[in-house]
Coordinates of C-alpha atoms in Angstrom, one line a residue:
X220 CA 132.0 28.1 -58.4
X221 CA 129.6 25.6 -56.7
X222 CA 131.8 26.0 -53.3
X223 CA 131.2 30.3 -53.3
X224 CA 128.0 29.6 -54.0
X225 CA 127.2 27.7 -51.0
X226 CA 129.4 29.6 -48.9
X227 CA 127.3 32.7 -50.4
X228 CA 124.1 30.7 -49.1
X229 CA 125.6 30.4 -45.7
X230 CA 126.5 33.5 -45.0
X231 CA 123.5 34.8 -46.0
X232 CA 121.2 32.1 -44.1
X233 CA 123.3 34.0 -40.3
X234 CA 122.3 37.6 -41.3
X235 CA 121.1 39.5 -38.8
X236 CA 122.7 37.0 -36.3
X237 CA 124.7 39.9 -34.2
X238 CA 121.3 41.5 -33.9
X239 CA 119.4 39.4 -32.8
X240 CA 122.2 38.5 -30.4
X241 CA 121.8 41.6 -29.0
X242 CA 118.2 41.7 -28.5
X243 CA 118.3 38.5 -26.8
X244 CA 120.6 39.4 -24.5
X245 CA 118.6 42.3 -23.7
X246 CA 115.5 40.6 -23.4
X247 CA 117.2 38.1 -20.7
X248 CA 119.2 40.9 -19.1
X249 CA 117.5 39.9 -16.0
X250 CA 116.9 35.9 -15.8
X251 CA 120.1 35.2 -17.3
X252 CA 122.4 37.4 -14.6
X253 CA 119.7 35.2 -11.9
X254 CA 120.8 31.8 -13.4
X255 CA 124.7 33.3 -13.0
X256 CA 124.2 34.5 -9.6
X257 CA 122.5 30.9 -8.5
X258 CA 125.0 29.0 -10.4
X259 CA 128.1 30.4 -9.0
X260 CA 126.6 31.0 -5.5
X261 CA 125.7 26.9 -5.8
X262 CA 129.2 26.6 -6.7
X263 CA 131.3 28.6 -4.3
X264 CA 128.9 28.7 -1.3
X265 CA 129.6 24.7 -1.4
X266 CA 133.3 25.0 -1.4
X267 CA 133.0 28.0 1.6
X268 CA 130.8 25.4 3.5
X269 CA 133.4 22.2 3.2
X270 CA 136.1 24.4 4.3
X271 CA 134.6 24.4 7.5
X272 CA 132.8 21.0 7.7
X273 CA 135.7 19.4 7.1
X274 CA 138.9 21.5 7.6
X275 CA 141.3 18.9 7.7
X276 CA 142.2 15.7 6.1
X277 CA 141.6 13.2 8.7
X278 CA 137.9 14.2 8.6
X279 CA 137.4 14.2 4.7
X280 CA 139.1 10.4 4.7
X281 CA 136.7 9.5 7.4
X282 CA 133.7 11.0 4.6
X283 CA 134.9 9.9 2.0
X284 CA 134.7 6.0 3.5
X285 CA 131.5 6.6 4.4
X286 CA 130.0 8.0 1.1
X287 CA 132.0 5.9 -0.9
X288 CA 130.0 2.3 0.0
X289 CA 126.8 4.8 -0.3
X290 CA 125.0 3.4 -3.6
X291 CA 121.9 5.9 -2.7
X292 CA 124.2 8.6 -2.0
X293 CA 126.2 8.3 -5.7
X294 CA 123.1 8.1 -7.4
X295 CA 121.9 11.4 -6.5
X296 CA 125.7 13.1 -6.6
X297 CA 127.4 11.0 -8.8
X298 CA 130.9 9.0 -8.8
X299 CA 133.7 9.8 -5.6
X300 CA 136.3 10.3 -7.7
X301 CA 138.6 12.3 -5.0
X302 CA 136.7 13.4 -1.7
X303 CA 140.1 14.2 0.4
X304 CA 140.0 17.9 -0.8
X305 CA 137.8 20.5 -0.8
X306 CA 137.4 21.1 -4.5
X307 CA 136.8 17.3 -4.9
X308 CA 134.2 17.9 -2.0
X309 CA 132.7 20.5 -4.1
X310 CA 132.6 18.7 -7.3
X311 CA 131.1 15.7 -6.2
X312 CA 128.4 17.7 -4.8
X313 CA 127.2 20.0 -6.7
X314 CA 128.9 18.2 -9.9
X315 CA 124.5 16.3 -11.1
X316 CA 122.7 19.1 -9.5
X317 CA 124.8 22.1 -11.3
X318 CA 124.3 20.2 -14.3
X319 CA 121.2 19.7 -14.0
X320 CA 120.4 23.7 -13.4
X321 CA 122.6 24.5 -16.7
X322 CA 120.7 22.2 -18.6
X323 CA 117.7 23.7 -17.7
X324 CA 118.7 27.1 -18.5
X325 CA 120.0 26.2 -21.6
X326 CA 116.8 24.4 -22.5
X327 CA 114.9 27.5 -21.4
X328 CA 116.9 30.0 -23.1
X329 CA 116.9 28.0 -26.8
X330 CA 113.3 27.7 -26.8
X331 CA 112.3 30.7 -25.4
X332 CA 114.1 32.5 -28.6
X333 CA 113.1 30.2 -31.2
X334 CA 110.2 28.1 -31.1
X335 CA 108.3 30.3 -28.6
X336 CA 108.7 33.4 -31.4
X337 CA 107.7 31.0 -33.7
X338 CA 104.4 30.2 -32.2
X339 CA 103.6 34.1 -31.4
X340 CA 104.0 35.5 -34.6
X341 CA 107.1 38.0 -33.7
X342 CA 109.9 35.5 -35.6
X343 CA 107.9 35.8 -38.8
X344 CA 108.2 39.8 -38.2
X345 CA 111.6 39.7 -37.7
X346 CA 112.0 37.2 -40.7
X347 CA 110.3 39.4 -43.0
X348 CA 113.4 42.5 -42.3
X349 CA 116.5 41.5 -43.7
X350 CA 117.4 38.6 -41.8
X351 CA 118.8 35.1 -42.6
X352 CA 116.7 31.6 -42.3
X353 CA 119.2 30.3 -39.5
X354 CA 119.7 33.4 -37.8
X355 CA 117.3 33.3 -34.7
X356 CA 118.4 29.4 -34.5
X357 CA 122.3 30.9 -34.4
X358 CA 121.0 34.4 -32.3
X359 CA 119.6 31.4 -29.4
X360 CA 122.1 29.0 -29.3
X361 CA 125.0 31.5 -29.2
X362 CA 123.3 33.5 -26.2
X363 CA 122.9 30.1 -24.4
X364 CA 126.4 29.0 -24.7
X365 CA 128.0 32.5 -24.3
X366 CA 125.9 33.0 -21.2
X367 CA 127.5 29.0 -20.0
X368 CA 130.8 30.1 -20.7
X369 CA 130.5 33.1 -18.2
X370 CA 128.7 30.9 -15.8
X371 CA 131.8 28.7 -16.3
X372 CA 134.7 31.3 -16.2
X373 CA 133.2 32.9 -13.0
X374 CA 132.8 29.2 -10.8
X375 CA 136.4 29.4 -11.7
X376 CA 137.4 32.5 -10.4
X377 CA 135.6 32.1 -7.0
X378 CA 136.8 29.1 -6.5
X379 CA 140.6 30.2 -7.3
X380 CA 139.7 33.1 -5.2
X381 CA 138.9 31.3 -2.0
X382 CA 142.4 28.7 -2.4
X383 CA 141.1 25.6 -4.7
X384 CA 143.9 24.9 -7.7
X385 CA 143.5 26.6 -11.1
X386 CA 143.2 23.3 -12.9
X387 CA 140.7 21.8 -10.9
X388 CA 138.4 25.2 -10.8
X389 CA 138.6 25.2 -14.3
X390 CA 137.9 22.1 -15.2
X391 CA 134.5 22.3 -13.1
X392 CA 133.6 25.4 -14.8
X393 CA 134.8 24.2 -18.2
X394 CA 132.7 21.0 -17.4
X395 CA 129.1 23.0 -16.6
X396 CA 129.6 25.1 -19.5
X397 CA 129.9 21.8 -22.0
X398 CA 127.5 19.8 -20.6
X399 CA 124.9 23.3 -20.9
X400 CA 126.1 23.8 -24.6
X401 CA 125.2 20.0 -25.0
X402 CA 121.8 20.7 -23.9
X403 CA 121.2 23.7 -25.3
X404 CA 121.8 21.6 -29.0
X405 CA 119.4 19.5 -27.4
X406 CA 117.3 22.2 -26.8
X407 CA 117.3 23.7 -30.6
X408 CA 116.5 19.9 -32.6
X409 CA 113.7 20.0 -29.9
X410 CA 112.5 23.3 -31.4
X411 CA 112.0 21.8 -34.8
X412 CA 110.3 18.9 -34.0
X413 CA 107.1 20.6 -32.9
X414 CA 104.7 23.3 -32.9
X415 CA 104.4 24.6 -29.6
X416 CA 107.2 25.6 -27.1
X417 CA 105.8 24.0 -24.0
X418 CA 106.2 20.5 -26.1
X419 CA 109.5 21.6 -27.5
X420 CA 110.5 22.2 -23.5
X421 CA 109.1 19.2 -22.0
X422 CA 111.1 17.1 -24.7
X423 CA 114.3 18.2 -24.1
X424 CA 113.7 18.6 -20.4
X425 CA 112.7 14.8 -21.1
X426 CA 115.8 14.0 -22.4
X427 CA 117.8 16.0 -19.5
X428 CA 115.5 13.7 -16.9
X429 CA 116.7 10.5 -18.7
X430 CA 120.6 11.7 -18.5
X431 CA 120.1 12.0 -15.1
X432 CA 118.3 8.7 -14.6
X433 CA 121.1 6.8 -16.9
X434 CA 124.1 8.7 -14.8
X435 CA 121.9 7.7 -11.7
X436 CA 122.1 4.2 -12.5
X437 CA 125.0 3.9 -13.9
X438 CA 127.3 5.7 -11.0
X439 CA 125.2 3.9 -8.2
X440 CA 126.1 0.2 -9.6
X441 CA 127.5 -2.2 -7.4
X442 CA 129.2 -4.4 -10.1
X443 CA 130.2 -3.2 -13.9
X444 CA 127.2 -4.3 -15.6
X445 CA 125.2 -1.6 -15.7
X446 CA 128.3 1.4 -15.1
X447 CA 128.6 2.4 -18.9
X448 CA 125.3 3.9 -18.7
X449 CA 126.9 7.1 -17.2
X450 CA 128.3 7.1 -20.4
X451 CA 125.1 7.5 -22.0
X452 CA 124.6 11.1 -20.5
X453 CA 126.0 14.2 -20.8
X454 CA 126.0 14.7 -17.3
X455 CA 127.7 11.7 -16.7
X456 CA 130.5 13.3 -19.1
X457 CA 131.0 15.8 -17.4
X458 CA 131.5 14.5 -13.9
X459 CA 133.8 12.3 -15.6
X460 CA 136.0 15.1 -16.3
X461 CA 136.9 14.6 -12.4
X462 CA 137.4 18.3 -11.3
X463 CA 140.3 18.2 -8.8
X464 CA 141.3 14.4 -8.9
X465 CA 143.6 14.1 -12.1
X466 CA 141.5 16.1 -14.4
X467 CA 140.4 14.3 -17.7
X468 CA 140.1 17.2 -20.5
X469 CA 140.0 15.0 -23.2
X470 CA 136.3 13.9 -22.0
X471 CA 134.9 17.6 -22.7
X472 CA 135.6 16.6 -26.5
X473 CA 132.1 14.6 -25.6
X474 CA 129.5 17.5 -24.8
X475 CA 130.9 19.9 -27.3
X476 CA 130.6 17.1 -30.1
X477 CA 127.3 16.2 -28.7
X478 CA 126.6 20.0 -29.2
X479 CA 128.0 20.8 -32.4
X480 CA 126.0 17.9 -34.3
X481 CA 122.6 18.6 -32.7
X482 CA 123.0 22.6 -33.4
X483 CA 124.0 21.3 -36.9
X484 CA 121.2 18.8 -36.8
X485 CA 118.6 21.6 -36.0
X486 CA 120.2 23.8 -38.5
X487 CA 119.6 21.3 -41.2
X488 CA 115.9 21.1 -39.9
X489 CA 115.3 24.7 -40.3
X490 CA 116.0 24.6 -43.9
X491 CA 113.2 21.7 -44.4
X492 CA 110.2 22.9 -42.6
X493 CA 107.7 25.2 -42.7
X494 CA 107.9 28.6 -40.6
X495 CA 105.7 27.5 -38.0
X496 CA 105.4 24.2 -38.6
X497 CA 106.8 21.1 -37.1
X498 CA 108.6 18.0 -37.7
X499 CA 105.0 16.1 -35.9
X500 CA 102.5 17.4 -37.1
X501 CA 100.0 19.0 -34.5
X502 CA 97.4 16.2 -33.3
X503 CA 93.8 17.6 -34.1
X504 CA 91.5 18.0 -31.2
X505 CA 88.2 16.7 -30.8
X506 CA 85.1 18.1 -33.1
X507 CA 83.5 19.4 -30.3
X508 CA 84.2 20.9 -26.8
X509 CA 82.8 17.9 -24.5
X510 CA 84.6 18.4 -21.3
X511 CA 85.6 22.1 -21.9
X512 CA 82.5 23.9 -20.3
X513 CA 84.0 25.8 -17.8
X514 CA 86.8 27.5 -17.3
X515 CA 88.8 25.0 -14.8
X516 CA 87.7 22.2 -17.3
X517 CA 90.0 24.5 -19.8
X518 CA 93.1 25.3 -17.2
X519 CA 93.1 21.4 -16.3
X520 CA 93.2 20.2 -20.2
X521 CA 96.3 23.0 -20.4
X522 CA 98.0 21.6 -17.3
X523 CA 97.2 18.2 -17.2
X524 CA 100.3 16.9 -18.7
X525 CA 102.6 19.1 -17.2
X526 CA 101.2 18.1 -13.8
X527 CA 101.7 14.5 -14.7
X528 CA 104.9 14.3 -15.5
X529 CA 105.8 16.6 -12.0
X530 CA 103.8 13.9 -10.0
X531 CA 105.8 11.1 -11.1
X532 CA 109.3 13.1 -10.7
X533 CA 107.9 13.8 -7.1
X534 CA 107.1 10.2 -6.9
X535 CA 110.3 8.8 -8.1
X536 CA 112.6 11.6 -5.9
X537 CA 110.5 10.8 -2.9
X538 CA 111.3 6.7 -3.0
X539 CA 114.9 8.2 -3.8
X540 CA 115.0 10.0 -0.6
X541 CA 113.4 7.9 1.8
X542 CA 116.0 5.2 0.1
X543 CA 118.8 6.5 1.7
X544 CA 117.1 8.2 5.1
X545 CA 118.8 5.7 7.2
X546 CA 122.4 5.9 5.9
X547 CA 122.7 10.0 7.1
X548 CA 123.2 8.7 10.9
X549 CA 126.6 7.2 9.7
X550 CA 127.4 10.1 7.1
X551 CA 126.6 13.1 10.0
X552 CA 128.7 11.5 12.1
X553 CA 131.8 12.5 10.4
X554 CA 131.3 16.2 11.4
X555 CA 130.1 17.8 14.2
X556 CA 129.9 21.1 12.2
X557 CA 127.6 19.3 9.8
X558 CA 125.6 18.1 12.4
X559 CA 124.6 21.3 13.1
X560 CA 124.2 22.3 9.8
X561 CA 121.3 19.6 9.0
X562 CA 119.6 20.5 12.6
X563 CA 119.5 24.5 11.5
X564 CA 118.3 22.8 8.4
X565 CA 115.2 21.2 9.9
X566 CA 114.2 18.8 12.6
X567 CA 115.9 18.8 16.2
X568 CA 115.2 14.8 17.8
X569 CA 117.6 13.0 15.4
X570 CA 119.7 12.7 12.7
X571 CA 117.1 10.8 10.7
X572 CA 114.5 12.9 11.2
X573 CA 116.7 16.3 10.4
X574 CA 117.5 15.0 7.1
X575 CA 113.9 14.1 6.3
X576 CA 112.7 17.8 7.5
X577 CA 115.8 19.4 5.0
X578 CA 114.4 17.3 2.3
X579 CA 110.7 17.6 2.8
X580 CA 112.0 21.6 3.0
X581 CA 113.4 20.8 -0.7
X582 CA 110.4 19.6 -2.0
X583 CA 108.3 22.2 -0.8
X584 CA 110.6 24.7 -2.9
X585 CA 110.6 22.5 -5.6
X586 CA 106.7 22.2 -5.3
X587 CA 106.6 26.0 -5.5
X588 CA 108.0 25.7 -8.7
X589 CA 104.9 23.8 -9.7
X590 CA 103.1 26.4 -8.0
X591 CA 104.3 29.2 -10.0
X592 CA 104.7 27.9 -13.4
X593 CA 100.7 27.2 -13.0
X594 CA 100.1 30.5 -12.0
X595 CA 102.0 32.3 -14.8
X596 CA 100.1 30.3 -17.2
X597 CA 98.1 33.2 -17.7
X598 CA 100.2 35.7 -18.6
X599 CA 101.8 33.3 -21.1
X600 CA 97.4 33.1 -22.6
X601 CA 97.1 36.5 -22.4
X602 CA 100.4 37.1 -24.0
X603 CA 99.6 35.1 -26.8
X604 CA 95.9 36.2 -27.5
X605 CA 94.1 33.3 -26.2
X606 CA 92.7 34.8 -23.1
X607 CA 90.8 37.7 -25.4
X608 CA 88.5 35.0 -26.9
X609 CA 87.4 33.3 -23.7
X610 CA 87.0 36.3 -22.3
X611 CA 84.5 36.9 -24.6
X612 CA 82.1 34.9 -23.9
X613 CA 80.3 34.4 -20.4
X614 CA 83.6 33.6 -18.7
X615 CA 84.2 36.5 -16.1
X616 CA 88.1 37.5 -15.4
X617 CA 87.8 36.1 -11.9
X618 CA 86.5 32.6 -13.1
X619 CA 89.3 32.4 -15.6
X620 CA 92.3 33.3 -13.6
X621 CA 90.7 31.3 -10.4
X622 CA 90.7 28.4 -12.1
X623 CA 94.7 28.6 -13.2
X624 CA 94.8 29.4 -9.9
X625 CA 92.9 25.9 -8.6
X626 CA 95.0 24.3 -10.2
X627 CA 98.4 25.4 -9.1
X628 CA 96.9 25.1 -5.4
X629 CA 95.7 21.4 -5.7
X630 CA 98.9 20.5 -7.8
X631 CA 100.7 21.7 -5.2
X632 CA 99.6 20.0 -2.3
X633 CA 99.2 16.9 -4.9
X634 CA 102.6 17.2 -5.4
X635 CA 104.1 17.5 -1.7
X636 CA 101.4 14.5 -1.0
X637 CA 102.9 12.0 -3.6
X638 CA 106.6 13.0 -2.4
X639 CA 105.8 12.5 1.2
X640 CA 103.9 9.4 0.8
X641 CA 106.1 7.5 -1.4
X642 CA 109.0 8.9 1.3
X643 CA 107.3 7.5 3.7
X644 CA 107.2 4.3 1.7
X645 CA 110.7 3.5 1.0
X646 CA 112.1 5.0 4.6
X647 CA 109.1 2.7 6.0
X648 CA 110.0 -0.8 4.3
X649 CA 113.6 -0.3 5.0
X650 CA 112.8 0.6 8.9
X651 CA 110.2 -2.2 9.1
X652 CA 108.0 0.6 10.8
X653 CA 105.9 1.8 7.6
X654 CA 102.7 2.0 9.7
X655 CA 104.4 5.2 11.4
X656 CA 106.3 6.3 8.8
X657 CA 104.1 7.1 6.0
X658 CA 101.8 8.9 7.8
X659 CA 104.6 10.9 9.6
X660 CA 106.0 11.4 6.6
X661 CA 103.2 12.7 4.4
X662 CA 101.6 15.1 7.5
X663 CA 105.4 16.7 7.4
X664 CA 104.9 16.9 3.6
X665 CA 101.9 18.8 3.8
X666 CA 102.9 21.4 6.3
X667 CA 105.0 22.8 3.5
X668 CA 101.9 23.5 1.3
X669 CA 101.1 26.6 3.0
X670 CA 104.7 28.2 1.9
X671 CA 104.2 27.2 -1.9
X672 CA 101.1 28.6 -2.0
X673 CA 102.4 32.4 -0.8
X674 CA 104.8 32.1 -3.6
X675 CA 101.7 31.1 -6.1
X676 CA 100.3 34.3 -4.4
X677 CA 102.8 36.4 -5.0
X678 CA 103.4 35.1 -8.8
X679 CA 99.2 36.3 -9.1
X680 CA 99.5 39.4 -7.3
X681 CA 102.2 39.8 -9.8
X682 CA 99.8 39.0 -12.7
X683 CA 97.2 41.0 -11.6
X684 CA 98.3 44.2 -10.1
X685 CA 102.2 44.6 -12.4
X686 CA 101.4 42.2 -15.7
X687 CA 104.4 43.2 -17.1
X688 CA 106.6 42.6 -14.6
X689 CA 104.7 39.1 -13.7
X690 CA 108.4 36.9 -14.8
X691 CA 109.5 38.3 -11.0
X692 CA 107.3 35.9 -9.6
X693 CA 110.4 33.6 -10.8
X694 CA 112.9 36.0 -9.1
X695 CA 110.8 35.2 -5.8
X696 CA 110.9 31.6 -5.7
X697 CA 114.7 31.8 -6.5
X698 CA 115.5 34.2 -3.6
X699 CA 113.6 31.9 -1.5
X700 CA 115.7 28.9 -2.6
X701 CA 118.9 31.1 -2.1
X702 CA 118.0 31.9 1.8
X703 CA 116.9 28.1 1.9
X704 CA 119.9 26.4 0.5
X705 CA 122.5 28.6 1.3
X706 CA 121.1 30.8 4.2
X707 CA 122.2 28.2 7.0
X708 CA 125.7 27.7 6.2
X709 CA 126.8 31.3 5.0
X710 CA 125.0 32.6 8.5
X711 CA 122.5 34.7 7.2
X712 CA 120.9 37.1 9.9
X713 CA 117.2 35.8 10.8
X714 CA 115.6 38.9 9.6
X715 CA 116.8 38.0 6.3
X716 CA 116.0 34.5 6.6
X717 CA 112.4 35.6 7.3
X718 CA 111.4 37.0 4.2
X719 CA 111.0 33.3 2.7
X720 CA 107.8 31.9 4.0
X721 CA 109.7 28.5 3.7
X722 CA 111.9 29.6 7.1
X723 CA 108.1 29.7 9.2
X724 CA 106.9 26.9 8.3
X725 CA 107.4 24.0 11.3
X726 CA 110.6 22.0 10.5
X727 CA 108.9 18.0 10.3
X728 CA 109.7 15.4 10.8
X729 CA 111.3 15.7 14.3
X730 CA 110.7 19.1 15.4
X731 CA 107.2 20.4 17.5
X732 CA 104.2 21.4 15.2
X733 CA 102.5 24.5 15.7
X734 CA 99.9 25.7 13.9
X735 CA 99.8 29.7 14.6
X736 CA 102.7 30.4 11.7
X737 CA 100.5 27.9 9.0
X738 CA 97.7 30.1 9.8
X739 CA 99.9 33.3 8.9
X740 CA 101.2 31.6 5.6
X741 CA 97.3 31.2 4.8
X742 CA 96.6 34.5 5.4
X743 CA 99.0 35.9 3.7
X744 CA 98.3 33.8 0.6
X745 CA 94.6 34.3 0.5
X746 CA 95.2 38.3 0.8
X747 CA 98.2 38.1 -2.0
X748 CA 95.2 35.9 -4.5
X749 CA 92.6 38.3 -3.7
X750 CA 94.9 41.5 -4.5
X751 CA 95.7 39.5 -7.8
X752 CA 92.0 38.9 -8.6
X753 CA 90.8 42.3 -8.0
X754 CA 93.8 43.8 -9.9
X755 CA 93.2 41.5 -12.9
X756 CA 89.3 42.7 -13.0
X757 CA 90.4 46.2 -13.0
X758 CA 93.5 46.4 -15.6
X759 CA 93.0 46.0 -19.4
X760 CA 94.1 43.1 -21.4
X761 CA 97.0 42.4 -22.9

């Protein structure tokens, strides 16, 4: 009798699962087929490109002895398992980086269907139809993993499609798609542990920065000492699966038990909190508003900590880079073809310096991620009802959303500052030459700014003038990575490559500065912010 009854309670607890299955999927019908597309383009474009860096076996020996003394190198790719064929190519390059994509989409996806309806109000609606406590926890978690096992089934079939063995390609998909269900468990105890879902985000995406850090370590140590950390992470698990090099499938039992006891974990919280509560109780504020006067006083106290913790991932990528600037000379030199690659890439007077210019090109894209997520801040007030109050008072619409605005511009620049500095810094003590260097390097940093502020542009043009269809400014900054990442290598005609302001924008370290296509990007940024402004003093609320 006690067993049906519980089973009873179960069942009744995932009621309304299916549907709100369905309504998640619609809701994501267009982010979630944008994560696939990058995913599997990441993927298969990378295998495409090997095939021709290195078509034969001879010159993937001669890589793989180069990479394989590289402790820089394995820390940002992870462990050289097999590197004398082109899906073990593939795997150890995009093996921390795909991983680290997933994750985030997982992470996004989890939250964005359970504690972000929790804070607005809509998942106490839907709780009040007939509709189970754990459903919306079940509804998220199932769309997150379905939507990994697609990502996971497709990688597969590209790769089988262009010659790479079955086994191999699946394992690689079969990896991503466990290591995102790991983090998309994650994802769901972060849900529970506090009230708001940027919290709930930056904890998980916490934890997904220390996996990386602990595989880091772990696969980039010289002696044995400090190796087991990779077995600390999930993305260490999953590499460890090694795609293409005698494939270990006993190691996936590791991310789907990691993900079955934290959904069960958050499914347990569920049942002991509050709706809209937290495990942490919310920290009360101060009695008064000292400091919150204005309105980019209130936009900096919203971003502040976001910022933060973007400045020190700049800082730590940037010592990262400049780490291992000097061992590319050796590494290009076992392909012509990739030669070429890195100088289409960026920079034209040296191998050094082209590798510098393709990664100072990186963090500028990264830095318009920054950019954007600042600038979308407002539709995610206005959303929620916060920007109705403070626009009741003497705060005017343009002071409001120029102050977001202020913020995702200085952040920006702050952010390709730190990275080029601290680049500087680590490529300068290695050379002996940091007097050069670090100036070099952060003046190449901040010719990027001008790009990363079109796409903030864009993202308030969106705001502004099509409020509804603002999430696009997203779809911008991916197509822009897309034509950055992958444009070079798959050949894509210049007018294409144009479209991203990222492609104007003068390739430094290496290459000849000139200042009439900055002025352009600046233009074109200052015209897209006014159009937003205007539109968003026009247009109702909400």
């Amino acid at each position: 009798m006690t067993t049906d009854i519980t089973a009873r309670r179960r069942t009744t607890a995932l009621v309304g699962t299916g549907t709100l299955l369905r309504l998640g999927a619609r809701r994501d019908r267009i982010m979630l087929p944008i994560w696939l597309y990058v995913l599997v383009a990441l993927a298969v474009g990378t295998a495409f490109s090997f095939k021709g860096l290195y078509p034969t076996v001879a010159s993937r020996i001669a890589f793989a002895v180069e990479v394989g003394g590289n402790g820089g190198l394995k820390a940002l790719t992870g462990p050289t398992f097999d590197l004398t064929s082109i899906g073990g190519l593939t795997a150890w390059r995009v093996g921390a980086s795909a991983a680290v994509l997933v994750g985030l989409m997982n992470v996004f996806t989890v939250v964005r269907h359970t504690r972000a309806e929790e804070q607005d109000g809509r998942l106490e609606l839907i709780g009040a139809g007939v509709v189970g406590r754990h459903a919306p926890l079940a509804a998220a978690v199932g769309l997150a993993v379905i939507t990994d096992l697609l990502i996971g089934a497709v990688i597969a079939i590209g790769l089988v499609a262009i010659g790479q063995p079955a086994a191999g390609s699946i394992a690689l998909g079969a990896e991503l798609a466990a290591v995102g269900a790991a983090f998309a468990g994650i994802a769901a105890v972060a849900a529970q542990v506090t009230e708001s879902s940027r919290a709930a985000n930056g904890i998980a995406s916490a934890v997904l920065g220390a996996a990386y850090l602990f595989r880091a370590i772990g696969d980039s140590a010289t002696t044995s000492g400090l190796s087991w950390l990779s077995w600390l992470s999930p993305i260490g698990w999953g590499q460890r699966v090694r795609p293409f090099a005698g494939e270990r499938w006993w190691v996936l039992a590791l991310p789907i038990g990691a993900a079955a006891l934290t959904v069960w974990l958050a499914g347990a919280l569920v049942a002991r909190r509050d709706l809209g509560a937290g495990l942490l109780p919310a920290r009360p504020g101060r009695a008064d508003a000292r400091g919150l006067a204005t309105p980019l006083a209130l936009a900096w106290r919203l971003q502040r900590g976001a910022l933060l913790a973007w400045l020190i991932a700049f800082a730590v990528l940037g010592v990262a880079l400049g780490g291992i600037a000097q061992d590319m000379a050796g590494l290009v030199n076992t392909s012509s073809q990739l030669h070429s690659i890195i100088a289409e890439l960026g920079g034209v007077n040296g191998i050094v310096d082209e590798f510098l210019a393709a990664m100072l090109g990186l963090l500028g894209l990264v830095a318009a991620v920054f950019t954007v997520q600042a600038v979308l801040r407002l539709r995610t007030e206005e959303t929620a009802q916060r920007a109705e109050p403070v626009l009741a008072t003497r705060t005017s619409r343009v002071a409001y959303a120029a102050s977001h605005l202020t913020i995702a511009v200085v952040g920006g620049a702050a952010l390709l500052a730190v990275g080029g500095a601290t680049m500087g810094l680590a490529d300068g003590l290695r050379t002996g030459n940091l007097r050069t260097e670090l100036p070099s390097l952060l003046a190449s940093a901040l010719a990027q700014v001008p790009a990363a502020w079109v796409l903030a542009g864009v993202a308030l043009a969106l705001f502004g003038l099509l409020p509804r269809i603002a999430v696009a400014g997203w779809a911008a900054l991916v197509v822009c990575l897309l034509l950055g990442e992958l444009g070079p290598t798959l050949h894509v005609p210049q007018w294409a490559m144009d479209v991203s302001p990222f492609t104007h924008v003068p390739k430094l370290p290496g290459g000849q500065f000139t200042g009439t296509p900055i002025g352009w990007l600046l233009v074109v940024s200052v015209v897209l912010a006014v159009a937003g402004l205007i539109g968003f003093r026009r247009r109702d609320i909400g």
